[in-house]
Structures are given as structure tokens and as C-alpha cells.
Short mmCIF file of C-alpha atoms in Angstrom, two decimals:
data_model
loop_
_atom_site.label_atom_id
_atom_site.label_comp_id
_atom_site.label_asym_id
_atom_site.label_seq_id
_atom_site.Cartn_x
_atom_site.Cartn_y
_atom_site.Cartn_z
CA UNK A 102 101.79 31.69 -63.65
CA UNK A 103 104.86 30.92 -65.77
CA UNK A 104 104.34 27.13 -65.83
CA UNK A 105 101.63 28.12 -68.38
CA UNK A 106 104.40 28.84 -71.06
CA UNK A 107 105.12 25.22 -70.38
CA UNK A 108 102.02 24.50 -72.32
CA UNK A 109 103.44 26.97 -75.11
CA UNK A 110 106.85 25.47 -75.29
CA UNK A 111 106.06 21.59 -75.15
CA UNK A 112 102.97 22.58 -77.79
CA UNK A 113 105.36 23.86 -79.88
CA UNK A 114 108.01 21.38 -79.69
CA UNK A 115 104.84 18.94 -80.50
CA UNK A 116 103.58 20.43 -83.63
CA UNK A 117 106.97 21.03 -84.99
CA UNK A 118 107.57 17.26 -83.93
CA UNK A 119 104.05 15.80 -85.64
CA UNK A 120 105.48 18.11 -89.02
CA UNK A 121 108.41 16.16 -88.81
CA UNK A 122 106.46 12.57 -88.89
CA UNK A 123 104.51 13.75 -91.50
CA UNK A 124 107.40 14.99 -93.77
CA UNK A 125 108.51 10.90 -92.77
CA UNK A 126 105.57 9.71 -93.45
CA UNK A 127 105.19 10.99 -96.83
CA UNK A 128 109.36 10.18 -97.39
CA UNK A 129 108.09 6.40 -96.49
CA UNK A 130 104.86 6.93 -99.10
CA UNK A 131 107.43 7.79 -102.14
CA UNK A 132 109.80 5.42 -101.19
CA UNK A 133 109.41 3.17 -104.41
CA UNK A 134 108.00 6.28 -106.92
CA UNK A 135 109.30 6.71 -109.98
CA UNK A 136 108.29 10.14 -110.73
CA UNK A 137 107.36 13.13 -108.72
CA UNK A 138 104.55 15.43 -109.08
CA UNK A 139 107.20 17.49 -111.75
CA UNK A 140 107.77 14.44 -113.45
CA UNK A 141 111.18 13.95 -111.84
CA UNK A 142 112.29 11.25 -109.26
CA UNK A 143 110.72 11.95 -105.98
CA UNK A 144 113.49 13.61 -103.32
CA UNK A 145 113.33 12.60 -99.51
CA UNK A 146 112.31 15.91 -97.36
CA UNK A 147 114.11 16.76 -94.33
CA UNK A 148 112.55 19.13 -91.95
CA UNK A 149 115.27 21.69 -89.98
CA UNK A 150 114.33 22.64 -86.43
CA UNK A 151 115.46 26.39 -84.83
CA UNK A 152 114.81 27.56 -81.37
CA UNK A 153 112.41 30.11 -80.75
CA UNK A 154 112.28 32.47 -77.83
CA UNK A 155 109.61 32.38 -75.74
CA UNK A 156 110.18 34.62 -72.89
CA UNK A 157 107.57 35.81 -70.08
CA UNK A 158 106.79 39.42 -69.87
CA UNK A 159 109.41 39.70 -66.78
CA UNK A 160 112.35 38.51 -69.00
CA UNK A 161 112.97 34.94 -67.79
CA UNK A 162 113.73 32.48 -70.63
CA UNK A 163 112.25 30.23 -72.01
CA UNK A 164 112.83 28.46 -75.56
CA UNK A 165 110.17 26.90 -77.87
CA UNK A 166 110.79 25.09 -81.26
CA UNK A 167 109.75 25.29 -84.55
CA UNK A 168 110.55 24.03 -88.12
CA UNK A 169 113.01 26.45 -89.58
CA UNK A 170 112.90 24.44 -93.02
CA UNK A 171 112.18 21.61 -95.06
CA UNK A 172 114.86 20.97 -97.30
CA UNK A 173 115.08 18.10 -100.12
CA UNK A 174 117.75 15.50 -100.00
CA UNK A 175 119.90 16.19 -103.42
CA UNK A 176 121.11 13.42 -103.32
CA UNK A 177 120.86 11.21 -106.98
CA UNK A 178 118.11 8.67 -107.13
CA UNK A 179 118.62 4.83 -106.87
CA UNK A 180 119.17 3.82 -110.82
CA UNK A 181 117.77 0.03 -111.72
CA UNK A 182 117.80 -1.22 -115.02
CA UNK A 183 114.45 -2.29 -116.38
CA UNK A 184 114.03 -1.08 -119.77
CA UNK A 185 110.80 -2.56 -120.08
CA UNK A 186 109.66 0.07 -117.74
CA UNK A 187 107.76 2.63 -119.58
CA UNK A 188 109.57 5.39 -117.55
CA UNK A 189 113.13 3.96 -118.37
CA UNK A 190 115.34 6.45 -120.03
CA UNK A 191 117.48 6.29 -123.45
CA UNK A 192 119.64 3.73 -121.38
CA UNK A 193 117.36 1.50 -120.06
CA UNK A 194 117.34 3.07 -116.65
CA UNK A 195 114.53 3.90 -114.20
CA UNK A 196 115.38 6.78 -111.63
CA UNK A 197 113.46 6.13 -108.50
CA UNK A 198 113.16 8.30 -105.13
CA UNK A 199 116.16 8.86 -103.49
CA UNK A 200 114.51 8.16 -99.88
CA UNK A 201 116.38 5.53 -97.39
CA UNK A 202 113.59 3.40 -95.46
CA UNK A 203 116.18 2.56 -92.72
CA UNK A 204 117.04 6.65 -92.19
CA UNK A 205 112.99 7.19 -92.65
CA UNK A 206 111.93 4.65 -89.53
CA UNK A 207 115.17 5.65 -87.56
CA UNK A 208 113.55 9.74 -88.19
CA UNK A 209 110.40 8.26 -86.98
CA UNK A 210 110.70 6.81 -83.99
CA UNK A 211 113.26 9.56 -82.84
CA UNK A 212 109.81 11.89 -84.20
CA UNK A 213 107.40 10.23 -81.75
CA UNK A 214 109.73 9.41 -78.56
CA UNK A 215 110.37 13.34 -78.83
CA UNK A 216 106.55 13.74 -78.99
CA UNK A 217 105.80 11.50 -76.14
CA UNK A 218 108.19 13.31 -74.25
CA UNK A 219 106.29 16.65 -74.76
CA UNK A 220 103.44 15.11 -73.94
CA UNK A 221 104.15 13.78 -70.89
CA UNK A 222 106.05 17.16 -69.72
CA UNK A 223 102.71 18.72 -70.34
CA UNK A 224 101.10 16.31 -68.25
CA UNK A 225 103.15 16.76 -65.77
CA UNK A 226 102.75 20.36 -65.79
CA UNK A 227 98.99 20.41 -65.58
CA UNK A 228 99.00 17.95 -62.73
CA UNK A 229 101.30 20.32 -60.88
CA UNK A 230 99.08 23.47 -61.67
CA UNK A 231 95.91 21.58 -60.59
CA UNK A 232 97.49 21.25 -57.54
CA UNK A 233 98.56 24.78 -56.80
CA UNK A 234 95.02 25.55 -57.68
CA UNK A 235 94.13 23.54 -54.51
CA UNK A 236 97.06 25.46 -52.00
CA UNK A 237 95.74 25.90 -49.05
CA UNK A 238 92.46 23.74 -49.23
CA UNK A 239 93.47 20.48 -48.16
CA UNK B 583 102.56 38.39 -37.79
CA UNK B 584 105.60 38.79 -39.56
CA UNK B 585 106.76 35.77 -37.84
CA UNK B 586 103.78 33.76 -38.72
CA UNK B 587 104.35 34.31 -42.80
CA UNK B 588 107.66 34.03 -42.85
CA UNK B 589 107.87 30.67 -43.56
CA UNK B 590 105.10 30.94 -46.06
CA UNK B 591 106.92 33.64 -47.86
CA UNK B 592 110.19 31.09 -47.98
CA UNK B 593 107.60 28.69 -49.43
CA UNK B 594 106.48 30.69 -51.81
CA UNK B 595 109.95 31.84 -53.31
CA UNK B 596 111.27 28.41 -53.50
CA UNK B 597 107.49 27.57 -55.21
CA UNK B 598 108.30 30.32 -57.64
CA UNK B 599 112.08 29.01 -58.59
CA UNK B 600 110.64 25.30 -58.66
CA UNK B 601 108.10 26.54 -61.27
CA UNK B 602 111.00 28.50 -63.53
CA UNK B 603 112.64 25.64 -63.26
CA UNK B 604 110.24 23.39 -64.90
CA UNK B 605 109.91 25.81 -67.55
CA UNK B 606 113.61 25.75 -68.47
CA UNK B 607 113.39 21.68 -68.19
CA UNK B 608 110.54 21.58 -70.75
CA UNK B 609 112.73 24.01 -72.81
CA UNK B 610 115.54 21.78 -73.05
CA UNK B 611 112.73 18.65 -73.54
CA UNK B 612 111.12 20.32 -76.28
CA UNK B 613 114.40 21.74 -77.97
CA UNK B 614 116.17 18.02 -77.77
CA UNK B 615 116.34 17.47 -81.80
CA UNK B 616 117.37 21.34 -82.12
CA UNK B 617 120.82 21.52 -83.81
CA UNK B 618 122.83 23.84 -81.78
CA UNK B 619 121.02 24.38 -78.86
CA UNK B 620 122.81 24.42 -75.54
CA UNK B 621 120.84 23.00 -72.65
CA UNK B 622 120.61 25.16 -69.32
CA UNK B 623 119.90 24.90 -65.75
CA UNK B 624 119.70 26.61 -62.47
CA UNK B 625 121.50 26.13 -59.83
CA UNK B 626 117.97 26.03 -57.25
CA UNK B 627 120.39 26.29 -54.08
CA UNK B 628 121.91 29.64 -54.83
CA UNK B 629 119.11 30.79 -56.89
CA UNK B 630 117.09 30.01 -53.98
CA UNK B 631 119.68 31.80 -51.72
CA UNK B 632 119.70 34.95 -53.75
CA UNK B 633 116.20 35.50 -54.11
CA UNK B 634 115.13 34.88 -50.21
CA UNK B 635 118.57 36.74 -48.92
CA UNK B 636 117.70 39.81 -50.97
CA UNK B 637 114.14 40.00 -49.23
CA UNK B 638 115.02 39.14 -45.84
CA UNK B 639 118.32 41.89 -45.57
CA UNK B 640 116.74 44.20 -48.28
CA UNK B 641 117.85 47.28 -45.78
CA UNK B 642 121.69 46.16 -45.72
CA UNK B 643 122.05 45.17 -49.59
CA UNK B 644 123.27 48.26 -51.41
CA UNK B 645 120.76 48.19 -54.54
CA UNK B 646 121.80 50.05 -57.93
CA UNK B 647 119.70 52.52 -59.31
CA UNK B 648 119.69 53.50 -62.95
CA UNK B 649 120.48 57.31 -63.54
CA UNK B 650 120.22 56.91 -67.13
CA UNK B 651 117.92 55.87 -69.60
CA UNK B 652 120.29 53.93 -71.29
CA UNK B 653 121.30 51.90 -68.17
CA UNK B 654 120.39 48.31 -67.98
CA UNK B 655 118.51 47.08 -64.68
CA UNK B 656 119.81 44.74 -62.24
CA UNK B 657 117.45 42.76 -61.00
CA UNK B 658 117.80 42.18 -57.41
CA UNK B 659 116.16 38.80 -56.97
CA UNK B 660 113.80 39.56 -59.67
CA UNK B 661 113.28 36.11 -61.98
CA UNK B 662 114.88 37.74 -64.94
CA UNK B 663 118.01 37.20 -63.02
CA UNK B 664 118.55 33.29 -61.61
CA UNK B 665 122.22 32.58 -62.53
CA UNK B 666 121.29 30.43 -65.53
CA UNK B 667 123.91 27.63 -66.57
CA UNK B 668 124.93 26.09 -69.43
CA UNK B 669 124.85 22.19 -69.29
CA UNK B 670 128.18 20.41 -70.37
CA UNK B 671 127.95 18.33 -73.09
CA UNK B 672 127.62 14.83 -71.55
CA UNK B 673 128.16 12.83 -75.04
CA UNK B 674 129.51 14.89 -78.40
CA UNK B 675 126.75 15.44 -80.56
CA UNK B 676 127.74 16.23 -84.57
CA UNK B 677 124.85 18.76 -84.46
CA UNK B 678 126.11 20.23 -81.18
CA UNK B 679 123.20 20.23 -79.63
CA UNK B 680 123.87 19.38 -75.44
CA UNK B 681 120.29 18.67 -74.25
CA UNK B 682 120.79 14.85 -72.70
CA UNK B 683 117.59 13.36 -72.28
CA UNK B 684 118.10 10.84 -69.57
CA UNK B 685 119.38 13.83 -67.68
CA UNK B 686 116.66 16.63 -68.31
CA UNK B 687 114.06 14.17 -67.67
CA UNK B 688 115.48 12.90 -64.11
CA UNK B 689 115.26 16.48 -63.32
CA UNK B 690 112.34 16.90 -64.72
CA UNK B 691 110.77 14.30 -62.24
CA UNK B 692 113.06 15.67 -59.43
CA UNK B 693 112.10 19.35 -60.10
CA UNK B 694 108.52 17.77 -60.06
CA UNK B 695 108.21 16.09 -56.75
CA UNK B 696 110.34 18.75 -54.86
CA UNK B 697 107.57 21.27 -56.33
CA UNK B 698 104.79 19.02 -54.71
CA UNK B 699 106.69 18.90 -51.46
CA UNK B 700 106.77 22.92 -51.39
CA UNK B 701 103.09 22.89 -51.86
CA UNK B 702 102.44 20.31 -49.47
CA UNK B 703 104.54 22.67 -46.65
CA UNK B 704 102.41 25.64 -47.85
CA UNK B 705 99.31 23.52 -47.19
CA UNK B 706 100.04 22.74 -43.76
CA UNK B 707 101.75 26.25 -42.65
CA UNK B 708 97.90 27.09 -44.05
CA UNK B 709 96.22 24.89 -41.87
CA UNK B 710 98.74 25.44 -39.02
CA UNK B 711 97.31 28.85 -39.03
CA UNK B 712 94.13 28.01 -39.62
CA UNK B 713 94.34 25.71 -36.44
CA UNK B 714 95.77 28.81 -34.25
CA UNK B 715 93.03 31.08 -35.10
CA UNK B 716 90.21 28.29 -33.85
CA UNK B 717 88.70 28.83 -30.70
CA UNK B 718 88.98 26.02 -28.07
CA UNK B 719 85.56 24.95 -28.52
CA UNK B 720 85.61 25.03 -32.44
CA UNK B 721 87.52 21.34 -31.57
#
């Protein structure tokens, strides 16, 4: 039953995309934060996908996906002159996170579309498998 | 009996290949966002010809046999030798991923419909055979 592997393949993609969505959510949540948990400004995070081979026992190819790493964007944070802010530095500048809200929204849409695509693949595979199970009956 | 099951054997091969192709397209869709991934697809017609041809003309084919432990086995009609092809990118991409989602979705639907068609052929074959086995009194 090589169709069964589709659930592994699409399932790995769905979980990777949901991890990407998770990262987007934390970036968007921190779009206006001044300091992260380490006291410095929050750095936008980004996931990198990697193909993981999911061959069937007889060697037929299949390719799932996994999150290889989560990297931090090292671009300098947004600086705003606001001497009254308690987080301002000696020159009166406050460093905000380097999250680009537009980038994150685009990322979010892309992740959710890929998620939907893979769910649909699994639904189709399920329908076909159910019909295969009824082979010879109707 | 062979004439009865000939068509059934052929459809069974086609169904297996359809399932393989479905999995292949699912892999492509899963890796739509993976940098550097190269989309693959199979030439269904030639894969089916190979799968059914080697079965029918098994005696005339000269199969290679592994004579030493280090030899790489040559598949004859096995699913690992499907002659996969790499998809040419329709639009260049900065992360060199060649998955074209429009094409993949179209192939996926196309393959699903043809999978179902093959299933129906099998069902019809089975029904025809069952009908032939019935006695006239059974209606």
C-alpha cells in the first residue's frame, strides 16, 4: 500500500508548516517589543525546511519535509528617538525588534496555503483508499 | 483462466503505478517550500508499458542476474525503477525550488480521476466475471 505513505509525507509537511506558522505568530506578537527575554531587542525568527527521504520498503522514492533549523534574523532593530522611555539608551534611542510585519503576513499566508494544500492531498488520498477498500463490491 | 484475468492484471498494474504517481506528487506538494528541492514526475505511459511489457514477455527478456555480492540489482518492472524524471522549472526561483504548484495540483487531480477510473474498470471486470459464473436460473 504505497498510498499509505502519502499520510506520512503530507503529515510531515503539515507539521512543518504549522511550526512555520508558530514562528510567524511569535514574530508578529513581538513586532513592537523593546526587549526580548535576554534583555536585548527581539530578533525575528525564520524556519528553514529540509527534504527528508521517506522511501517505501521496496525502495520507491518519497520525500517528506522537516524543519532543519530556526534562525534569527541578525538585521539591526528599528531605532526610535524617545528619551522619556525607560528602555532608551544613553543617546535617547529605543531599539525595537527587527520584525517586518509585512514580511510576516506574507509568510503567514504562504504557510496557511501550503497547509491547506497538504490537507487536501490527504483527503484525496483517503477517499481513494476508501474506494480501493471497496474494490470488487460495487 | 488467463484470458479472464488478463485485463484484471493489466488494470492492477495500472492501479499500482497510479498510486506511485500519487505519492510522488504528494512529495512534490509537501516540498513546495523546501529550498533546493527538485520536483519529480513519472512518464506514466512508458512506466506502464515497462511494467506490463516485462510481465507479458517475461521469457523473451534477457534479465541481468547479480553474480557477486556487490552487484547493484537491476529491477525488471519493479516499482523502484520507474524512470523518474525531473521537472523543468517553469519559472526560475531564487531558492532553486522547481515545484510549480499549479502544475502539481493539476497533475494531482488528473491522477486521482484516473485512479478512480482504473478502480471502476476493475470493478466492472469483477462484475462481468461474476455474472459469467452465475447459472441462468440465478438471473
